[in-house]
Coordinates of C-alpha atoms and ligand atoms in Angstrom, one line a residue:
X1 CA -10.1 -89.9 141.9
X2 CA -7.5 -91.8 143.8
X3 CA -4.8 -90.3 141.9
X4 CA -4.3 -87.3 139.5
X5 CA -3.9 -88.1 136.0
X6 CA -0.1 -88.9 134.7
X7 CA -0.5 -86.2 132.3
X8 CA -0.5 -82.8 134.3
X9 CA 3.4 -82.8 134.5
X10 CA 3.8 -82.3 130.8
X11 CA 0.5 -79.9 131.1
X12 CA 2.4 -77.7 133.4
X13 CA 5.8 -77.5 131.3
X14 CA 4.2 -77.1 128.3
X15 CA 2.2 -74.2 129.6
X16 CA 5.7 -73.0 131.7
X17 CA 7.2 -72.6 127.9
X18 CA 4.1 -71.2 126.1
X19 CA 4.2 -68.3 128.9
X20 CA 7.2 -67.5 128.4
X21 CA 6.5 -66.6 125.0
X22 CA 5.3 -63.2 126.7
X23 CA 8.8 -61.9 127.3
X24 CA 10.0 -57.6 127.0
X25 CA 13.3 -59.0 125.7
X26 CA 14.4 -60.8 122.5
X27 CA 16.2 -64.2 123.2
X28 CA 14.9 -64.5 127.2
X29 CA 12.3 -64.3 129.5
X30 CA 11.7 -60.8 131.1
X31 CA 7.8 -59.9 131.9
X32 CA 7.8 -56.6 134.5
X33 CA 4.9 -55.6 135.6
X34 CA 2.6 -53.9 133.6
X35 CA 4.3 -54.8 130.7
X36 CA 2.6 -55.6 127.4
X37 CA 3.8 -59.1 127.5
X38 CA 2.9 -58.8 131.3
X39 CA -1.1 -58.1 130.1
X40 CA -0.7 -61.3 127.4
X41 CA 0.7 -63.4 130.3
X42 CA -2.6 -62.5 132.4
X43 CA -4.5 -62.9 129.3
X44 CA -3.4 -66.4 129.4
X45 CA -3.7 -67.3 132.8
X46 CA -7.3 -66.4 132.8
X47 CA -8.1 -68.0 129.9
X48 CA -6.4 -71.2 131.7
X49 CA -8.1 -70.6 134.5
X50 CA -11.3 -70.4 133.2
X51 CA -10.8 -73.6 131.0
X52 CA -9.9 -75.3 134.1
X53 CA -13.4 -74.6 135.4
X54 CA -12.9 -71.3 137.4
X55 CA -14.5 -68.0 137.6
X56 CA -12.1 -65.7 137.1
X57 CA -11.5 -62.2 138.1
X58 CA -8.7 -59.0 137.8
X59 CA -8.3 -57.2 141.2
X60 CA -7.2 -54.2 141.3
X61 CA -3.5 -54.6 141.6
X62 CA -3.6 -57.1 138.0
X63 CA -3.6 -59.9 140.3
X64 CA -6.0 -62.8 138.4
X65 CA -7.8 -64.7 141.2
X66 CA -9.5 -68.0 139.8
X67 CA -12.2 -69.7 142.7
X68 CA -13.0 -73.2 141.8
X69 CA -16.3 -72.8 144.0
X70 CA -17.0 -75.2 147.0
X71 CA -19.5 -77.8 147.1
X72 CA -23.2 -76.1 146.8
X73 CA -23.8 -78.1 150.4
X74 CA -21.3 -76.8 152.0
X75 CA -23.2 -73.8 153.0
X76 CA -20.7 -71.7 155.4
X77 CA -16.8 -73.0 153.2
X78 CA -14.1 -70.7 153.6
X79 CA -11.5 -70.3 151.0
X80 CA -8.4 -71.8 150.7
X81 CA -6.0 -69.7 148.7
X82 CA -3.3 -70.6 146.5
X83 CA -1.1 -69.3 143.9
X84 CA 2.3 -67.4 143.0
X85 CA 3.7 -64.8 141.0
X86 CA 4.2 -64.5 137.4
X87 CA 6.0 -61.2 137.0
X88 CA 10.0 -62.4 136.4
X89 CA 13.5 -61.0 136.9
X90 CA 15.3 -59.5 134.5
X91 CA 16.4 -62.4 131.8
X92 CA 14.8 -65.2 134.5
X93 CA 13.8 -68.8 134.4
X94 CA 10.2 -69.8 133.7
X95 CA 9.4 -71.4 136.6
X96 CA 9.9 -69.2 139.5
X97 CA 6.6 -68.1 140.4
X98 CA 5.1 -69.3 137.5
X99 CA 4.7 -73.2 138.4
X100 CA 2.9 -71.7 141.5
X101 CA -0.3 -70.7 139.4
X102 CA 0.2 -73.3 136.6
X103 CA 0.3 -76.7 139.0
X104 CA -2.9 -75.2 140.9
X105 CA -4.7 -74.6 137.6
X106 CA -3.8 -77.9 136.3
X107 CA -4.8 -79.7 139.4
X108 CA -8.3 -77.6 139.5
X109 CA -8.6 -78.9 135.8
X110 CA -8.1 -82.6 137.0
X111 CA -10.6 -82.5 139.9
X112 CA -13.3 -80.6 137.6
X113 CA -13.3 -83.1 135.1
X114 CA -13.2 -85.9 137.4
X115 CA -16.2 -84.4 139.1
X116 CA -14.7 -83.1 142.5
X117 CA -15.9 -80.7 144.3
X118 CA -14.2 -79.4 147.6
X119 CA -16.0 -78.9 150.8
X120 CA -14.1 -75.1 150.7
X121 CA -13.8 -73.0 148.2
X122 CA -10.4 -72.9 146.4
X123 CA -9.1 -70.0 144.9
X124 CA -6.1 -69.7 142.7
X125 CA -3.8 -66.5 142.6
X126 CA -2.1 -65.4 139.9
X127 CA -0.2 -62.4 141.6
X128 CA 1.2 -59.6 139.4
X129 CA 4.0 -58.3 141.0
X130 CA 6.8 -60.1 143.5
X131 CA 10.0 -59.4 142.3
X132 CA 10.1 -55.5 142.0
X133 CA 11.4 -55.2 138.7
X134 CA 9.8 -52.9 137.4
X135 CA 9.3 -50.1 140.3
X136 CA 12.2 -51.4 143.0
X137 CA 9.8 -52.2 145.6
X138 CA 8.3 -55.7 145.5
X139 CA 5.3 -57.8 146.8
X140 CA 2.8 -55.3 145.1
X141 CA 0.7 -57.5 144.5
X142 CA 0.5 -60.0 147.8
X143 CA 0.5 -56.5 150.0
X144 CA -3.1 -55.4 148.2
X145 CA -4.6 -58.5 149.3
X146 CA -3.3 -58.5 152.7
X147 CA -4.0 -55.0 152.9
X148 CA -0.3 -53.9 153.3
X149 CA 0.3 -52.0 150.0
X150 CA 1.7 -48.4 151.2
X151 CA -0.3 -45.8 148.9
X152 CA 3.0 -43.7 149.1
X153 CA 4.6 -46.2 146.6
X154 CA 2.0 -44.9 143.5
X155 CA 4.5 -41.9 143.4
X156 CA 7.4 -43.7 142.4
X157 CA 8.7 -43.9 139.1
X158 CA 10.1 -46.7 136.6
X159 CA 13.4 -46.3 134.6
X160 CA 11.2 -44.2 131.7
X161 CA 9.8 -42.0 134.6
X162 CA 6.2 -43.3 134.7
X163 CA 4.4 -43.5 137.7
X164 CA 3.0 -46.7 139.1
X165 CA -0.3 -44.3 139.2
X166 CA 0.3 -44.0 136.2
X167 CA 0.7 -47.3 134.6
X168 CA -2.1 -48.9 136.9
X169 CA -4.6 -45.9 135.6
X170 CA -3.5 -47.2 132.1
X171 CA -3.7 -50.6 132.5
X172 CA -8.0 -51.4 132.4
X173 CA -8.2 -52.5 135.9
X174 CA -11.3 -51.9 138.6
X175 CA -10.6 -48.7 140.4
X176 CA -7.9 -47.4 138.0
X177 CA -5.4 -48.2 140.1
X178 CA -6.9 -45.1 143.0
X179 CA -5.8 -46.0 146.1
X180 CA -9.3 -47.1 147.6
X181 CA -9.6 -49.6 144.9
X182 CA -6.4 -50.7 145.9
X183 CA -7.8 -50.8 149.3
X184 CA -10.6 -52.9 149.1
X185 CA -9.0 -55.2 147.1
X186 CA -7.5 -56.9 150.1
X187 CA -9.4 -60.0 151.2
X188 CA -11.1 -60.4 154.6
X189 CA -8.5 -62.6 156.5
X190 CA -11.7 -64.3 158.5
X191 CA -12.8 -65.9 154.7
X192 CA -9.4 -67.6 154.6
X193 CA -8.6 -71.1 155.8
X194 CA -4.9 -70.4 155.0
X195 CA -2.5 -69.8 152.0
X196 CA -0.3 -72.5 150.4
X197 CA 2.6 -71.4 147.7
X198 CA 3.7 -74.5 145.2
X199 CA 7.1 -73.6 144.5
X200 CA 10.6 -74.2 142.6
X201 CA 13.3 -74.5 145.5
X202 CA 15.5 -72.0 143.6
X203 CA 18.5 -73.9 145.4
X204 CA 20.5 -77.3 145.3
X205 CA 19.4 -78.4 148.5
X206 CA 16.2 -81.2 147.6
X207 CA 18.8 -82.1 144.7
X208 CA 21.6 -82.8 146.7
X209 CA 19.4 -84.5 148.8
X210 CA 17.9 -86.8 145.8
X211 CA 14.3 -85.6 146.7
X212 CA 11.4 -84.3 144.6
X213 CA 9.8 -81.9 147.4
X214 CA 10.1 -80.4 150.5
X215 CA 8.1 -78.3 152.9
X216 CA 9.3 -75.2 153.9
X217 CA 9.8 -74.6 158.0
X218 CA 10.1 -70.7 157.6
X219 CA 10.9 -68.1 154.8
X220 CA 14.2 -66.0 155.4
X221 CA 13.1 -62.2 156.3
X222 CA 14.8 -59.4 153.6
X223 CA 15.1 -55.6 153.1
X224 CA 16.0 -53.7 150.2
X225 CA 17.9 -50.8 150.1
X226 CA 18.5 -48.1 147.0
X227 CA 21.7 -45.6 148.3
X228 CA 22.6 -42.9 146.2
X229 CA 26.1 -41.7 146.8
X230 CA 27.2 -38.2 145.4
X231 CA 31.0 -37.0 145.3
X232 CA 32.1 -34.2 143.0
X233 CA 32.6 -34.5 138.9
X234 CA 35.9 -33.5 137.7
X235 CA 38.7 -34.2 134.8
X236 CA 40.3 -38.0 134.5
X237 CA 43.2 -36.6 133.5
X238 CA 44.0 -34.0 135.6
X239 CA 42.7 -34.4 138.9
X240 CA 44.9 -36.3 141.4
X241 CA 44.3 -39.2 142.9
X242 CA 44.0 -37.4 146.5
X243 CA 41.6 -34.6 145.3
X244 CA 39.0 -37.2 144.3
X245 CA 35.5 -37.3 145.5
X246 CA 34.5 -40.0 143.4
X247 CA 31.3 -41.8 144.0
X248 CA 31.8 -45.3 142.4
X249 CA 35.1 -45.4 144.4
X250 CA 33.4 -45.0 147.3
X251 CA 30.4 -47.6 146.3
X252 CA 33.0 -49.6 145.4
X253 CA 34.3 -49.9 148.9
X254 CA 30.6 -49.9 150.5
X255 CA 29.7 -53.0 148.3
X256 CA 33.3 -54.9 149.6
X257 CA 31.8 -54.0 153.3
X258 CA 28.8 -55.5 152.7
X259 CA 30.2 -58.7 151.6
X260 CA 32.5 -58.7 154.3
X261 CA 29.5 -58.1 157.2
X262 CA 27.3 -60.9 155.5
X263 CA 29.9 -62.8 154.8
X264 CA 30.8 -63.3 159.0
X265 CA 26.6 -65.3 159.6
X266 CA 25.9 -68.6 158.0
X267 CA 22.1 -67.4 157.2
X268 CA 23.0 -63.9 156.6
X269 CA 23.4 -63.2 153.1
X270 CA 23.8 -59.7 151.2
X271 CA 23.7 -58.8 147.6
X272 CA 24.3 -55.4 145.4
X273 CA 22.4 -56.6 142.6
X274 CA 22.4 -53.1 140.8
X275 CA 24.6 -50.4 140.1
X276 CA 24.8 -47.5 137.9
X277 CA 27.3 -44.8 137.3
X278 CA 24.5 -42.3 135.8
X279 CA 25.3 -40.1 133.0
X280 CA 28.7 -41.2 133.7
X281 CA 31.9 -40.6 130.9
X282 CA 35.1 -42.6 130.7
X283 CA 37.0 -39.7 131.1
X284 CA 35.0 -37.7 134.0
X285 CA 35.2 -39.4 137.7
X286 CA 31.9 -40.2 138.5
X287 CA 30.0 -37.3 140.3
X288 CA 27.1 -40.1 141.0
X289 CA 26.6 -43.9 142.2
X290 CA 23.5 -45.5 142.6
X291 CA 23.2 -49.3 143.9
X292 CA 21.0 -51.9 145.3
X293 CA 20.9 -53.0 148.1
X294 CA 19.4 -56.6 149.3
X295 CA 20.2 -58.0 152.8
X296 CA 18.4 -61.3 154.7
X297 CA 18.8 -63.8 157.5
X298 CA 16.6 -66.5 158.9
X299 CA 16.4 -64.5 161.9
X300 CA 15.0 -60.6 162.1
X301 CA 17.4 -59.6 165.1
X302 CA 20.3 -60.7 162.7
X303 CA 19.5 -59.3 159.8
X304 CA 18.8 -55.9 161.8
X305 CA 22.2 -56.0 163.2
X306 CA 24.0 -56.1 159.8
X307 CA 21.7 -53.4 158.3
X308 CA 22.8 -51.2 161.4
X309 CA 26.7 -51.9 161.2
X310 CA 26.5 -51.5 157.0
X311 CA 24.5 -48.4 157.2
X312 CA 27.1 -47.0 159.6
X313 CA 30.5 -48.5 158.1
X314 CA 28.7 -46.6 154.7
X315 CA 27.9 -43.3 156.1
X316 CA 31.9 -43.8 157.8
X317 CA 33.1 -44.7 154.0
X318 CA 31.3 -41.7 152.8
X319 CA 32.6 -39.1 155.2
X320 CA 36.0 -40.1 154.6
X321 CA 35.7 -40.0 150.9
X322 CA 34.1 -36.3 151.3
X323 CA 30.8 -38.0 150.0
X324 CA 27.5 -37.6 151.1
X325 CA 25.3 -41.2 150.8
X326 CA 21.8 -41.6 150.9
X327 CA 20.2 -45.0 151.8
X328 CA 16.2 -45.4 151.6
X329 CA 14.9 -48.7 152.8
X330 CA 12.6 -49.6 149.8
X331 CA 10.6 -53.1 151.3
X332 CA 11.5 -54.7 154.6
X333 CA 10.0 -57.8 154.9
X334 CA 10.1 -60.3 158.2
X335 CA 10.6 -63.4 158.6
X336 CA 7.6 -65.7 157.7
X337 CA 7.3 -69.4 159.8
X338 CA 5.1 -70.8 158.3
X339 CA 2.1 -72.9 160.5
X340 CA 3.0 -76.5 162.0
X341 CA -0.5 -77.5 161.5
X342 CA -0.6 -76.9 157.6
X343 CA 2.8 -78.3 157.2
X344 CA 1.7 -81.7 159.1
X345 CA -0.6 -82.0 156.4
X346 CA 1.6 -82.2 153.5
X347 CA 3.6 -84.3 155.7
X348 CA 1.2 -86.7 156.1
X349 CA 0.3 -86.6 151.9
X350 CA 4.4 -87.6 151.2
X351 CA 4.4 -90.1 154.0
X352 CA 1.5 -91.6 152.8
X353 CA 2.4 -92.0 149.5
X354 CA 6.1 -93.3 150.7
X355 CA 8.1 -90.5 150.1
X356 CA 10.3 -88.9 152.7
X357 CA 9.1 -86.0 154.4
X358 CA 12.3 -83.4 154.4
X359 CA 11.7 -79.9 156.0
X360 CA 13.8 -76.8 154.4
X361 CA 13.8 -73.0 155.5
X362 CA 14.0 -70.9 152.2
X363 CA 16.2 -68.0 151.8
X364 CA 14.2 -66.9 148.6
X365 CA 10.9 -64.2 149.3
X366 CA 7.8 -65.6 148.5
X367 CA 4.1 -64.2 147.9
X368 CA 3.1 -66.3 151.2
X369 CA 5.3 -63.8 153.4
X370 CA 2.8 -61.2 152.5
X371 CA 0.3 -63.3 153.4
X372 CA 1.5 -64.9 156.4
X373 CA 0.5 -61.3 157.9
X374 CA -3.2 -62.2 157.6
X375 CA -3.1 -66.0 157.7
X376 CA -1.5 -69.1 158.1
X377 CA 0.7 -70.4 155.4
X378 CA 2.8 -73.5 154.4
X379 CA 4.6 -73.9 151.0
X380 CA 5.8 -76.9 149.2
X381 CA 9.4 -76.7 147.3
X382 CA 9.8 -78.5 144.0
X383 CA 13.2 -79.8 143.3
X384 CA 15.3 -77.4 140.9
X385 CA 17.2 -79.0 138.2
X386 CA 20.4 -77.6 137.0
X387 CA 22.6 -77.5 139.8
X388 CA 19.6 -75.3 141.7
X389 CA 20.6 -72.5 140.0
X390 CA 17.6 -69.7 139.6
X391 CA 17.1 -65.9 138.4
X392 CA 18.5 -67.3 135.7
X393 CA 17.4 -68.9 132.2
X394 CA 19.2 -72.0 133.1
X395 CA 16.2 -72.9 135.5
X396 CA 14.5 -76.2 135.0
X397 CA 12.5 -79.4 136.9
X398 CA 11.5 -82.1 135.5
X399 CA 8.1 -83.4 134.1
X400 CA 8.4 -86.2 137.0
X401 CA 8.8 -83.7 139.5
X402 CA 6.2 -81.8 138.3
X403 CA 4.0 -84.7 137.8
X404 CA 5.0 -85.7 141.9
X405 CA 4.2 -82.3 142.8
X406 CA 0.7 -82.5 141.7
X407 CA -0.2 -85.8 142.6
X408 CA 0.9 -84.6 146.4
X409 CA -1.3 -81.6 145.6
X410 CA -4.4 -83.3 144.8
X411 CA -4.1 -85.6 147.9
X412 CA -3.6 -82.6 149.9
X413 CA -7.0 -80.8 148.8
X414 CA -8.7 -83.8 149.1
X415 CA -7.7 -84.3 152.5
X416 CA -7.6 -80.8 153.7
X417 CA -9.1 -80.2 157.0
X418 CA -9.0 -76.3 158.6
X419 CA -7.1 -75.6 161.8
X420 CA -7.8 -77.2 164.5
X421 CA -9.5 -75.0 167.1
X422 CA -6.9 -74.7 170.1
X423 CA -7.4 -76.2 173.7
Ligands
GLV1 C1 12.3 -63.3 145.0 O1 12.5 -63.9 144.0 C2 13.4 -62.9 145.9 O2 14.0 -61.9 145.7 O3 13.6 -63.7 146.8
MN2 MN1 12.2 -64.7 142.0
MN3 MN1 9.4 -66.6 143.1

């Protein structure tokens, strides 16, 4: 097969859209882990999967893991791993994630029926949980398999007040969801020849630039934060405005400084995302705040440094207000290069097939920064329609791009060689 047939861009969109039938919400796409629409979007996937000539399993996490088995003579093949999230945000596009696992699948489809084998095996991940929806931590799913998930985290609870014990006990995977299963789910990093994540760009920059793909140099590092604040619930109406202790006030003022301090490093960026005034009234100042907190930066020391002068300048706004403020660092993430030597390749695949070869850091987390910690990992950005505008419905590539994508796929499986050993 010199090239991959002109139909798997369609295949992949038409899939993207019959996936995200599986949605929590009416009118928009919304699948949280351990969902019900989360089970019929794994139901799917492994069907797919197997379809596309796979043997399929559920690890204990949810995550579906499809291996399209390596050449019977190549007795000692090591496994290539692929794949991407499909857990979404709340009200979020279809492709984020998503065309991760569905290119992969298609692509297995395309070499199985025109008779390819691999000399490694290839297997395709179709991880549960990335975006922490659901439980405000995220990467549950890549940490398992890189044997990072903290067992602590079973503990904590969803907006109902279930556990994640709870809900992975309930939800029919191996090992109930006890942390040994959860354990030995992770893979043995000396099996792996390296990870590669297909995935939207989830920016305007490869649009701007007029360009179907690009290969990512490194993915930005992130923490997450959730700060309570707690002031003092009195009347609206007649408590002055300098005997206050109100808690959104305060938040208020810590979101402002957080804009402010990201807002002084091109690559820093920081974002309250959530924010609840709970059991708040109209006419009661708020006794309660509770936000989000998400900071990142290309680079670790910077990102550190802002986290330090925010956590102080809100403990300051706090003490001033006659507040008290609690900040617990939910998932701190580094920064993930990913490997020259895997990133030549798909260099190689564009130049070869005339296309310009444009490297791009992404400020989005991916599955592959989880699994950078156990091997080497290169990711391919697809060009995102729209203005690049993602976490949001309005989302979209093309079928071409799609179809580009692919192609560049297949040639890079086919001509996939494992590191080199070093000098
Ligand atoms: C994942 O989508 C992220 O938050 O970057
Ligand atoms: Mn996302
Ligand atoms: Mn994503």
């Amino acid at each position: 097969m010199t090239a991959a047939p002109p139909s798997l861009g369609a295949r992949i969109l038409a899939r993207a859209a019959e996936l995200a039938r599986h949605s929590d919400m009416e009118g928009g796409l919304t699948c949280a882990f351990l969902t019900p629409a989360h089970a019929r979007a794994q139901a799917d996937l492994a069907a797919w999967m197997e379809d596309a000539g796979m043997t399929v399993r559920i690890d204990a996490i949810g995550n579906v893991i499809g291996r399209y088995a390596a050449d019977p003579d190549e007795a000692a093949a090591q496994v290539l791993m692929t794949g991407s999230h499909f857990d979404t945000v709340r009200d979020g596009g279809r492709y984020d994630g998503r065309l991760g696992i569905l290119l992969p699948i298609a692509v297995v489809g395309a070499l199985r029926d025109a008779g390819i084998r691999l000399p490694y095996h290839l297997d395709v991940v179709a991880f549960a949980e990335e975006e922490g929806l659901r439980f405000k931590t995220s990467f549950l799913a890549s940490s398992v398999l890189a044997d990072r998930f903290d067992a602590a985290l079973l503990d904590r609870v969803d907006a109902d007040g279930v556990t994640m014990a709870a809900a992975l006990a309930g939800a029919g995977f191996p090992g109930a969801g006890k942390p040994d299963a959860l354990r030995a789910a992770a893979v043995d990093p000396a099996t792996l020849a390296g990870f590669v994540e297909v995935h939207i760009e989830q920016g305007p920059v490869l649009l701007h630039r007029g360009l179907p793909l690009g290969i990512v140099t490194q993915i930005a590092g992130s923490s997450r934060f959730q700060v309570r604040i707690e002031g003092l619930a009195s009347h609206a109406g007649t408590t002055p405005m300098d005997m206050r202790r109100d808690a959104a006030a305060g938040a208020a003022e810590m979101i402002l400084l957080v804009e402010q301090r990201c807002g002084q490093v091109p690559s820093l960026v920081g974002t309250v995302g959530q924010l609840q005034v709970p059991n708040g009234s109209s006419n009661v100042i708020p006794a309660a705040c509770t936000f989000s907190m998400d900071i990142r930066a290309g680079e670790d020391g910077i990102r550190e440094a802002a986290i330090a002068d925010i956590v102080a300048g809100i403990e300051r706004i706090a003490t001033r207000r006659g507040l008290t403020a609690s900040v617990e660092r939910v998932t701190p993430v580094n920064n993930a290069p990913c490997a020259r030597w895997l990133m030549d390749q798909f260099g190689a695949v564009l130049r070869k097939r005339g296309m310009e070869v444009f490297e791009l850091p992404s400020g989005a987390g991916h599955d592959a920064m989880m699994m950078q910690r156990i091997t080497d990992v290169a990711m391919l950005f697809v060009r995102c329609g729209n203005g690049g505008i993602s976490h949001n419905p309005l989302e979209t590539i093309t079928e071409e791009d799609a179809q580009q994508a692919a192609e560049v796929f297949v040639d890079f499986l086919r001509h996939f060689r494992p590191k080199p050993v070093e000098q």
